[in-house]
PDB file of C-alpha atoms in Angstrom:
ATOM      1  CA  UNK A 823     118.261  88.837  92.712  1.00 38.00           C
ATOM      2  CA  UNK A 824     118.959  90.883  89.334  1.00 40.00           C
ATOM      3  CA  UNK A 825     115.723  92.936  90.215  1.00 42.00           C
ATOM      4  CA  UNK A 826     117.500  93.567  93.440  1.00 46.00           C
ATOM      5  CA  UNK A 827     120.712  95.489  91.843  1.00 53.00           C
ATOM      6  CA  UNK A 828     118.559  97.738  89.665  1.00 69.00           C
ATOM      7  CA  UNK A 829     119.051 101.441  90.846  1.00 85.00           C
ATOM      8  CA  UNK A 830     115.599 103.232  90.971  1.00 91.00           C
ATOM      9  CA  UNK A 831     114.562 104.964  87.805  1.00 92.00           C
ATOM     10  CA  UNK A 832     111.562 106.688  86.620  1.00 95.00           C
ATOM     11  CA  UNK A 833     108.580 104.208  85.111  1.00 96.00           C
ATOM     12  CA  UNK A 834     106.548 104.764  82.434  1.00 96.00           C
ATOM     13  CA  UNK A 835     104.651 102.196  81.780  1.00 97.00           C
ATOM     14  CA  UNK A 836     101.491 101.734  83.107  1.00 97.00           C
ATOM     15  CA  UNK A 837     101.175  98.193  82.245  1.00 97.00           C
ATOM     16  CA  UNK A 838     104.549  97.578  84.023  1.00 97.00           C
ATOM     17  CA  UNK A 839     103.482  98.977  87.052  1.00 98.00           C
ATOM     18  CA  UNK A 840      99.845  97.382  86.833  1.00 98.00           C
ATOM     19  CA  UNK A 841     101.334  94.201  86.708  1.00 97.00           C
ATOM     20  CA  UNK A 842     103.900  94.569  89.700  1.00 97.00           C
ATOM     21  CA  UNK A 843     100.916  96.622  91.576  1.00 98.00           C
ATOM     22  CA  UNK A 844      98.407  93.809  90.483  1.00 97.00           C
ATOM     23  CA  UNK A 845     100.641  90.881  92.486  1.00 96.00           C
ATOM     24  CA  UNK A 846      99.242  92.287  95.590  1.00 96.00           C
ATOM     25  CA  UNK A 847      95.753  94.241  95.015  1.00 96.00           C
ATOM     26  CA  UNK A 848      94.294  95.089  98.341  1.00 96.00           C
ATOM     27  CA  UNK A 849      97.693  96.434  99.613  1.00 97.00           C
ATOM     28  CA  UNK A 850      98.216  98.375  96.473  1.00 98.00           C
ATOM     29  CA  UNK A 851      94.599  99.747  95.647  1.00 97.00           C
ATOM     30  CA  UNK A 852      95.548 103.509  95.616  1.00 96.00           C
ATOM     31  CA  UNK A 853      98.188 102.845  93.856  1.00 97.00           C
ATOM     32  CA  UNK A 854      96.778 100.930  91.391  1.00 97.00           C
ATOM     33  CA  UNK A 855      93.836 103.443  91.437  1.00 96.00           C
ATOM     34  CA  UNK A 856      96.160 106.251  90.601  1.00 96.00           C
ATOM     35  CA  UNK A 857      96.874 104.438  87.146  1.00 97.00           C
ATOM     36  CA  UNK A 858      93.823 105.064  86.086  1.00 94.00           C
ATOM     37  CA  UNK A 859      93.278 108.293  83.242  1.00 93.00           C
ATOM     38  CA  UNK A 860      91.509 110.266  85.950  1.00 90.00           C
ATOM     39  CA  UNK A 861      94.607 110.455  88.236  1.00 92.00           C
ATOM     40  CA  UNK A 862      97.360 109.648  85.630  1.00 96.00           C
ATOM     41  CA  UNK A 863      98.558 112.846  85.049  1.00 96.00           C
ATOM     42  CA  UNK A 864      99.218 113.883  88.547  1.00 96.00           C
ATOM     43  CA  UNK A 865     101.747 111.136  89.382  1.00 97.00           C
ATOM     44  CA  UNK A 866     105.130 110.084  88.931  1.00 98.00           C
ATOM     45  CA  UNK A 867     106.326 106.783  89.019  1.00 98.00           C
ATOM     46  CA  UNK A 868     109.460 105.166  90.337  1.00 98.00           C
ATOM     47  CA  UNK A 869     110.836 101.416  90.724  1.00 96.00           C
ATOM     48  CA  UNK A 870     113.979  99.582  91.714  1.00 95.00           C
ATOM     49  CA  UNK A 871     113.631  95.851  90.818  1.00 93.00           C
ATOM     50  CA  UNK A 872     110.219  94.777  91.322  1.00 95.00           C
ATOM     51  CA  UNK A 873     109.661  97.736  94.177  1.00 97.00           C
ATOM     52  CA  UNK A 874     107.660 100.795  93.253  1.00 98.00           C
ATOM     53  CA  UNK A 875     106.693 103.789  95.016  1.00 98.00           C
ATOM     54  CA  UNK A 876     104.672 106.875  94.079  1.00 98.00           C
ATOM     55  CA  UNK A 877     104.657 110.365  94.284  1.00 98.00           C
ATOM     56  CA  UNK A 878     101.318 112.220  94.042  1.00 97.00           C
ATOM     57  CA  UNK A 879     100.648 115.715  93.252  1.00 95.00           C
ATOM     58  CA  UNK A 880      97.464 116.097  93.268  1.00 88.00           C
ATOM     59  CA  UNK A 881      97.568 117.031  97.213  1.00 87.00           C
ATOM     60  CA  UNK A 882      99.555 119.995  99.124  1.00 88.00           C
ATOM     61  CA  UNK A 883     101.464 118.358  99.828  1.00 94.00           C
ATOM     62  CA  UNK A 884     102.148 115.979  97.614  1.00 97.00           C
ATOM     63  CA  UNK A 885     102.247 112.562  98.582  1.00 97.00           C
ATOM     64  CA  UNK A 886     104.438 109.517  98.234  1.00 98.00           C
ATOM     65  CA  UNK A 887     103.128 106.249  98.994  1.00 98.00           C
ATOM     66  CA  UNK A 888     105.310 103.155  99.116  1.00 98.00           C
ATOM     67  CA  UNK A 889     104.115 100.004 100.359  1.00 98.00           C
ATOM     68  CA  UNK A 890     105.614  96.275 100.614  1.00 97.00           C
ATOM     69  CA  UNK A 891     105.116  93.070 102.339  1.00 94.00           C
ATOM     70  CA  UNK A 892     106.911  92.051 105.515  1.00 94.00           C
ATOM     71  CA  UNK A 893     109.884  90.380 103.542  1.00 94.00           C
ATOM     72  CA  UNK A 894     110.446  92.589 101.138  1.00 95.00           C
ATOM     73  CA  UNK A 895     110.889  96.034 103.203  1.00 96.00           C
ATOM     74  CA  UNK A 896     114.244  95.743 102.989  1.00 96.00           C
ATOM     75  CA  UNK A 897     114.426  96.356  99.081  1.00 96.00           C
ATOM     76  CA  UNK A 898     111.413  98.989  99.540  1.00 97.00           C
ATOM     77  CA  UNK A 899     113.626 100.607 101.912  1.00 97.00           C
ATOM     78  CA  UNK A 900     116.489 100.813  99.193  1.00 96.00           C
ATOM     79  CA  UNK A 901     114.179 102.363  96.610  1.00 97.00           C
ATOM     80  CA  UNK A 902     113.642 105.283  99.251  1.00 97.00           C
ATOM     81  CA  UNK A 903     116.848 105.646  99.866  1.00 96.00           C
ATOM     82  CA  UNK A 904     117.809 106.036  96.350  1.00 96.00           C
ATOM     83  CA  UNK A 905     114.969 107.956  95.791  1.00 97.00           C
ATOM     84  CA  UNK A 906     115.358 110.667  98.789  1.00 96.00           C
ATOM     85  CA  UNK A 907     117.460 113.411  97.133  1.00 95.00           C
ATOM     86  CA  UNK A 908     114.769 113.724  94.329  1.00 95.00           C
ATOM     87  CA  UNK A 909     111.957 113.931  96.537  1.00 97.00           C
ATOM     88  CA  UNK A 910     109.918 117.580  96.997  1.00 96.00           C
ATOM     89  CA  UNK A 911     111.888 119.514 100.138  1.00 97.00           C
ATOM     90  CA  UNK A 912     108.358 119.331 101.951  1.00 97.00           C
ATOM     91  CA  UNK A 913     105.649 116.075 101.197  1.00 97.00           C
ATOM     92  CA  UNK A 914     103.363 113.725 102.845  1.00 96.00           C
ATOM     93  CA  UNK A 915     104.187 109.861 102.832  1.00 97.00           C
ATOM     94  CA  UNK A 916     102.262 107.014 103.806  1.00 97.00           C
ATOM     95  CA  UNK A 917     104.595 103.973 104.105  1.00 98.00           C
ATOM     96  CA  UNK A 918     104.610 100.646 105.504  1.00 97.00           C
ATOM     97  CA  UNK A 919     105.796 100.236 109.374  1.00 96.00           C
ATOM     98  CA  UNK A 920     109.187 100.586 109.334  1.00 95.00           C
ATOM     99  CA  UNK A 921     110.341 102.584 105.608  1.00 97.00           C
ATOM    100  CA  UNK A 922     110.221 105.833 107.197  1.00 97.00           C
ATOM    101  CA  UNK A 923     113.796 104.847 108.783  1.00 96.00           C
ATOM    102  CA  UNK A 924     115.065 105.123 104.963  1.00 97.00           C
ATOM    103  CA  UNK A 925     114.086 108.959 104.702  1.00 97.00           C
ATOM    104  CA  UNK A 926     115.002 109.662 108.109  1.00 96.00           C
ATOM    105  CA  UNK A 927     118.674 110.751 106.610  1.00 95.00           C
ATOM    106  CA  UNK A 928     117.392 113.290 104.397  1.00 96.00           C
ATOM    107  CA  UNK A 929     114.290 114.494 106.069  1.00 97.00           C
ATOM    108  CA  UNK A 930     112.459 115.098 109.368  1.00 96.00           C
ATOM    109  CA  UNK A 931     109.911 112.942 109.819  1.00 95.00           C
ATOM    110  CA  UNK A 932     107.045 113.457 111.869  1.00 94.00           C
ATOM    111  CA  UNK A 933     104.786 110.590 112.488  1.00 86.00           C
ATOM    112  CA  UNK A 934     100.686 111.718 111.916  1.00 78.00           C
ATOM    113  CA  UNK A 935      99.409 108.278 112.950  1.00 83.00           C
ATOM    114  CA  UNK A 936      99.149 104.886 113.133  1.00 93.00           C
ATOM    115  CA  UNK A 937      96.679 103.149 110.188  1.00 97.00           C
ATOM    116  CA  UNK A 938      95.076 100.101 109.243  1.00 97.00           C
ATOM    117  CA  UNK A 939      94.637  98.577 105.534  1.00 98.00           C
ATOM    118  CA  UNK A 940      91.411  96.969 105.308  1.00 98.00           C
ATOM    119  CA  UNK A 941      89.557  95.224 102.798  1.00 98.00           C
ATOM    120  CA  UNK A 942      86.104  93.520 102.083  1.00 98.00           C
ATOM    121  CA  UNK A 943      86.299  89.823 102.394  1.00 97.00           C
ATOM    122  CA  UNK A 944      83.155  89.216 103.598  1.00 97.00           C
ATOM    123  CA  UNK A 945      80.700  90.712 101.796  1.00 95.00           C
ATOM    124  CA  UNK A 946      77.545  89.037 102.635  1.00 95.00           C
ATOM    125  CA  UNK A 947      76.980  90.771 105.719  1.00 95.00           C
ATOM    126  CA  UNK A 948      76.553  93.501 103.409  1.00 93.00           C
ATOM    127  CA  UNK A 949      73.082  92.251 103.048  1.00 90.00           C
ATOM    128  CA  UNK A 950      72.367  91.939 106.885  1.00 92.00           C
ATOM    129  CA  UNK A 951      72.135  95.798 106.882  1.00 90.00           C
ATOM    130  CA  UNK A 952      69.424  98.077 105.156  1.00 89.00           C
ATOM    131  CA  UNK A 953      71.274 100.899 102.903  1.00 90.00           C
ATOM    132  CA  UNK A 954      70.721 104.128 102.685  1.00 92.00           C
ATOM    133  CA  UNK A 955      71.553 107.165 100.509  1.00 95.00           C
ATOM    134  CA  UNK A 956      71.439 109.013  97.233  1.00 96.00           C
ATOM    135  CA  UNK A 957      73.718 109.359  94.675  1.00 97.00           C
ATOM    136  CA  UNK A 958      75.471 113.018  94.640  1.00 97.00           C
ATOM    137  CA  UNK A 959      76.748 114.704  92.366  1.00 95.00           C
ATOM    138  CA  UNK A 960      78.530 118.320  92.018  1.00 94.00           C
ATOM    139  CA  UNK A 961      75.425 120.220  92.676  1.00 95.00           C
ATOM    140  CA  UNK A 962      75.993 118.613  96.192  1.00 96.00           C
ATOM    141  CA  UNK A 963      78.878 120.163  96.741  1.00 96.00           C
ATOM    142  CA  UNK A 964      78.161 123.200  98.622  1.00 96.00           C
ATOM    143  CA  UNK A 965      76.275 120.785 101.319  1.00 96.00           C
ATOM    144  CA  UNK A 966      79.400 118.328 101.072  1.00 97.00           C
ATOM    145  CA  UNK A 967      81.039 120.690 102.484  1.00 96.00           C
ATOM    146  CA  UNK A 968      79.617 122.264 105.302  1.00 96.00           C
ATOM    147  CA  UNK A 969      78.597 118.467 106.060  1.00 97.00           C
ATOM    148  CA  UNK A 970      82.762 118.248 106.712  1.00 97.00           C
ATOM    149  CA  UNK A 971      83.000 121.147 107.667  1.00 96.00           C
ATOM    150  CA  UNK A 972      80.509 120.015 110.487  1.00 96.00           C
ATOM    151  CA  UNK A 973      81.590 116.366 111.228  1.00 95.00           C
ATOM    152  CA  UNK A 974      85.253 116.127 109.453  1.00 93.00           C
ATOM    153  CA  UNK A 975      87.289 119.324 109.275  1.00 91.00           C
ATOM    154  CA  UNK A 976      90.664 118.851 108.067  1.00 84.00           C
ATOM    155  CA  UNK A 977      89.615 115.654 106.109  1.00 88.00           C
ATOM    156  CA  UNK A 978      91.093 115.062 102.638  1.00 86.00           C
ATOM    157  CA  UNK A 979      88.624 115.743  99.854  1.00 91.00           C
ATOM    158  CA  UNK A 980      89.002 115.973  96.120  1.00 90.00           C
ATOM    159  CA  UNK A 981      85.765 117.578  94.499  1.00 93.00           C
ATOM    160  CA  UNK A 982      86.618 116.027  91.545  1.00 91.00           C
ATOM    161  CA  UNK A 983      85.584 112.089  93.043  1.00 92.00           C
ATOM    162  CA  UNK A 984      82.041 113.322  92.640  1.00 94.00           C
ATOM    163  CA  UNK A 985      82.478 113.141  88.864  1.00 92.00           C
ATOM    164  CA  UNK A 986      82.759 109.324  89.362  1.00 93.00           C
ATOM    165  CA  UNK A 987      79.034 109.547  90.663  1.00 94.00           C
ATOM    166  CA  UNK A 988      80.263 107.256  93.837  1.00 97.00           C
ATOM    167  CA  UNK A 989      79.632 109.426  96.573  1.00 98.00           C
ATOM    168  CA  UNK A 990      76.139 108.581  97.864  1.00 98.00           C
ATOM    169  CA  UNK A 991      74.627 111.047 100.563  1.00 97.00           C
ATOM    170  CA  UNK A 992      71.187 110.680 103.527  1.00 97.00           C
ATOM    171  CA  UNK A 993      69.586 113.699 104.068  1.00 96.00           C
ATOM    172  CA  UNK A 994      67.060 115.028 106.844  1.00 94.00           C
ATOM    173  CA  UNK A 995      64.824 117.754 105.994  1.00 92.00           C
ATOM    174  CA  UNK A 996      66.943 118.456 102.853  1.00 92.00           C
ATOM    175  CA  UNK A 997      69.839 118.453 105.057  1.00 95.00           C
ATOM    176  CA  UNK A 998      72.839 116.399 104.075  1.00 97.00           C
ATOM    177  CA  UNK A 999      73.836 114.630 107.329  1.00 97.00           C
ATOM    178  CA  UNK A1000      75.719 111.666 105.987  1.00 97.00           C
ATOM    179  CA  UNK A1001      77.968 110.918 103.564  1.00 98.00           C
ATOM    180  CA  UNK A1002      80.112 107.867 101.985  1.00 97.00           C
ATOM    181  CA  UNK A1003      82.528 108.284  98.993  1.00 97.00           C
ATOM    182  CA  UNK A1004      85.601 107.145  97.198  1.00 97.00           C
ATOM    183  CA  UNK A1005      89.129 108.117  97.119  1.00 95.00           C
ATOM    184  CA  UNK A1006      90.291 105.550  94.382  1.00 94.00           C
ATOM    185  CA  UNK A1007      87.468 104.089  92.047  1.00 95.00           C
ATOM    186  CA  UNK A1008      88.837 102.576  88.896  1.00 95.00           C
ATOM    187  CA  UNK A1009      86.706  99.685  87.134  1.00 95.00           C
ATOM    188  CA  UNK A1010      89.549  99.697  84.987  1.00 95.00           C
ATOM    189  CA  UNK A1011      92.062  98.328  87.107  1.00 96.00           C
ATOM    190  CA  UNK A1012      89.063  96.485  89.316  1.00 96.00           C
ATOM    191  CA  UNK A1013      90.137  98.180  93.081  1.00 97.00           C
ATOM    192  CA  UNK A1014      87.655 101.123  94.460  1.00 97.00           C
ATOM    193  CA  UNK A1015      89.008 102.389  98.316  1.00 97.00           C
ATOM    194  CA  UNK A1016      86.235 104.023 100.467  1.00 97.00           C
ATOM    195  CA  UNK A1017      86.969 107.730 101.737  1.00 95.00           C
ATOM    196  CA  UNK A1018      84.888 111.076 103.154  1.00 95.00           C
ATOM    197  CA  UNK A1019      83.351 109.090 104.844  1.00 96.00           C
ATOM    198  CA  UNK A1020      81.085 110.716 107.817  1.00 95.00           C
ATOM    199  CA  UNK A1021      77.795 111.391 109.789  1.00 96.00           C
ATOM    200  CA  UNK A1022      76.673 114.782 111.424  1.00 97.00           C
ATOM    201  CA  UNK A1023      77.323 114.980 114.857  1.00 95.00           C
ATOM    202  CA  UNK A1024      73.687 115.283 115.485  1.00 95.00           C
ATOM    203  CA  UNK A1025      72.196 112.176 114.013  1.00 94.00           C
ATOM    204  CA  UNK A1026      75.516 110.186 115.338  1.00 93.00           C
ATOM    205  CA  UNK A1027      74.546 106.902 117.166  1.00 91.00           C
ATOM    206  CA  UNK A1028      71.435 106.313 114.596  1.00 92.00           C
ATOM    207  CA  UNK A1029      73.207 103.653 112.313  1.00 93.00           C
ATOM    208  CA  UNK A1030      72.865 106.338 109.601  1.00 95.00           C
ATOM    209  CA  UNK A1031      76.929 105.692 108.623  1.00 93.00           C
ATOM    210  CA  UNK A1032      76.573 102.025 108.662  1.00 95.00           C
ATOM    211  CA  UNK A1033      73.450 102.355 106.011  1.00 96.00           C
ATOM    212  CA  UNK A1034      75.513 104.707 103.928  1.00 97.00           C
ATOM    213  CA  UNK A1035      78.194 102.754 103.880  1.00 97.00           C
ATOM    214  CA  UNK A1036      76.520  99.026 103.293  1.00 97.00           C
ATOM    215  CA  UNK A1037      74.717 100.944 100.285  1.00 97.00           C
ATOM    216  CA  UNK A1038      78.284 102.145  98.720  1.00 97.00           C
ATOM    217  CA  UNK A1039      79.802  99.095  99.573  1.00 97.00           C
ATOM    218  CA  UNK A1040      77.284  97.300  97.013  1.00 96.00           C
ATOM    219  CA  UNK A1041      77.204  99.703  94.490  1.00 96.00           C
ATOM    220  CA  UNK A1042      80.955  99.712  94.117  1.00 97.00           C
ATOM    221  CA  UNK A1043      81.103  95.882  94.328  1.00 96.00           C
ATOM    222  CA  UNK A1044      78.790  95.384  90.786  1.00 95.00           C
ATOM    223  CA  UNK A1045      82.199  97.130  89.144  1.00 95.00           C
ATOM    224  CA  UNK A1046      85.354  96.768  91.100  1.00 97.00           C
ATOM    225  CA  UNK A1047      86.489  93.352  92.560  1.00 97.00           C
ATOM    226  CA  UNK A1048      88.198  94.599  95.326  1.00 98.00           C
ATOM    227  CA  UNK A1049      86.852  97.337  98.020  1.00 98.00           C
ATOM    228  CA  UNK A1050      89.373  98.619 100.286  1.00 98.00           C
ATOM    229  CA  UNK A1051      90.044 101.441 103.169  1.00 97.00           C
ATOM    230  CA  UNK A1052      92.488 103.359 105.213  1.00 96.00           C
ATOM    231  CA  UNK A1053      91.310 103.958 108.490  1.00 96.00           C
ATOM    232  CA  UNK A1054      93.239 105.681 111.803  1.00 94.00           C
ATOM    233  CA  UNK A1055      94.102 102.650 114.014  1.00 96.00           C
ATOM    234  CA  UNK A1056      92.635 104.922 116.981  1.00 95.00           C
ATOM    235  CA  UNK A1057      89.411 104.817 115.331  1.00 93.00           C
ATOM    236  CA  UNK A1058      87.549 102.864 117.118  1.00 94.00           C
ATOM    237  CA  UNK A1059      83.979 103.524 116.070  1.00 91.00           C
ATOM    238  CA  UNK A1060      84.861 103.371 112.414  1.00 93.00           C
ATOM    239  CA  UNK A1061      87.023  99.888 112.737  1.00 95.00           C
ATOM    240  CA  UNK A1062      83.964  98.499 114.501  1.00 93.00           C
ATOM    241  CA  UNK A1063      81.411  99.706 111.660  1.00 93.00           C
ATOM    242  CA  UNK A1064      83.722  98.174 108.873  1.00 96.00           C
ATOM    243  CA  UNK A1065      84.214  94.731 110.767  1.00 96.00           C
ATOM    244  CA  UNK A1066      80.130  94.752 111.062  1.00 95.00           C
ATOM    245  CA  UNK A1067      79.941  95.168 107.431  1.00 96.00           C
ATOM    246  CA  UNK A1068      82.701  92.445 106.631  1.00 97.00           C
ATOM    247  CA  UNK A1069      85.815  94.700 105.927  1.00 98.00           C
ATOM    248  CA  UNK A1070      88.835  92.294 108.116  1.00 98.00           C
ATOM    249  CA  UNK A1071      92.394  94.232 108.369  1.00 97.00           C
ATOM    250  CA  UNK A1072      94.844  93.127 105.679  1.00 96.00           C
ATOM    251  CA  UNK A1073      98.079  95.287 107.060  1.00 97.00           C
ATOM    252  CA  UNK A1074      99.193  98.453 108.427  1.00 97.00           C
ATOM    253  CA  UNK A1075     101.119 101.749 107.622  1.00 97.00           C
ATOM    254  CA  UNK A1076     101.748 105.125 108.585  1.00 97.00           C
ATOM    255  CA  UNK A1077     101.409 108.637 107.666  1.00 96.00           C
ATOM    256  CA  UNK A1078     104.042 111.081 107.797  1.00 96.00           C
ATOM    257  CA  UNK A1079     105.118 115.318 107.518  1.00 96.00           C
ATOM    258  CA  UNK A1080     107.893 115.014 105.474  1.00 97.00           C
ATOM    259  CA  UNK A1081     110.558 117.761 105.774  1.00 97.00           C
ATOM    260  CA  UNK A1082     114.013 118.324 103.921  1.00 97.00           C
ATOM    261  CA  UNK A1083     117.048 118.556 106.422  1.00 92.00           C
ATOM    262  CA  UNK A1084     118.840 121.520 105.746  1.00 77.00           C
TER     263      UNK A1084
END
């Protein structure tokens, strides 16, 4: 209850958070991602009790994410509330169901989407499916892009993932038509969270994703412990290919556009 009564204040620690993070892995993985050196310096850190929530600014806009389990939205919902008038007049937020009623005083929220949490709990269907791909690496990236460009406009990519050599690409006549990477990998902290993900609409229906994927999936899985994904609860197609390759759905959140009232 003491943890409860704490007004929100900046953390510092990154063992501190790692350790509230660490109680729940799978729904925490970016965060817990984020702590790592690579990502470090673009965050800032805030908790009230055992709640913590993130802001980072290594996007336009920058992003909070705040995430909590059924019985304890409540208290996450206090943390936002305290932490509102400190927030950046215009950000991005991905929250569990229901937190977005904290900021709704202090901002205009518009809702970008329904999403699903899922994780890898049953990886040995992994090995029911022949992988596929390369690795890449930043010589790729002028292909990377016009791949998304292609097949994924408007998806969120950091060039700088490819450093982590976990992006792994198939190519067709030296064409890059399909492509799985990361958005968290951290060995570190054990948690990697698939992202970029995509196949040219041209070779679509050929089970070139699924191979991409299944060969990521095993590559990350000799480092990290847990494998993880966001995924639009609309799509279909993609919730299907991560069932088939033993990802289940471990909870769900939204994404916001986050604007100050005036």
């Amino acid at each position: 209850m003491a943890g409860r009564l704490m007004p929100v204040r900046a953390e510092h620690d990154r063992t501190v958070l790692a350790g509230l993070l660490g109680a729940d892995p799978v729904l925490h993985a970016y965060q817990l991602g984020d702590l790592d050196d690579f990502f470090w310096p673009y965050t800032s850190w805030f908790r009230r009790g055992d709640q913590v929530a993130l802001l980072y600014h290594g996007a336009d806009p920058p992003t909070l994410l705040a995430f909590a389990a059924p019985a304890r939205l409540g208290d996450a919902a206090a943390l936002l509330g305290e932490l509102a008038p400190v927030l950046p007049a215009r950000l991005y937020a991905h929250l569990s169901p229901g937190l977005e009623s904290a900021l709704e005083p202090a901002f205009d929220v518009d809702g970008a989407g329904a999403h699903h949490k899922m994780a890898l709990t049953d990886p040995a269907r992994l090995s029911r499916v022949a992988g596929a791909g390369e690795p890449l690496g930043v010589a790729d990236l002028p292909q990377l892009r016009a791949l998304y460009a292609a097949a994924y406009p408007g998806n969120w990519f950091d060039p700088r993932m490819l450093e982590t050599g976990q992006y792994l690409g198939v190519r067709e006549g030296g064409e890059l038509v399909a492509v799985a990477g990361v958005h968290v990998w951290s060995p570190a902290y054990r948690v990697a969270a698939l992202g970029n993900v995509t196949t040219h609409p041209r070779v679509r229906g050929r089970g070139l994703g699924t191979a991409v994927v299944a060969a990521l999936c095993r590559r990350l899985r000799a480092h990290v412990t847990h494998v993880t994904l966001n995924v639009r609860a609309d799509n279909t197609p993609a919730l299907r290919l991560y069932e088939r390759l033993g990802f289940t759905r471990v909870a769900d959140y939204g994404e916001y556009a986050l604007t100050a009232r005036r």
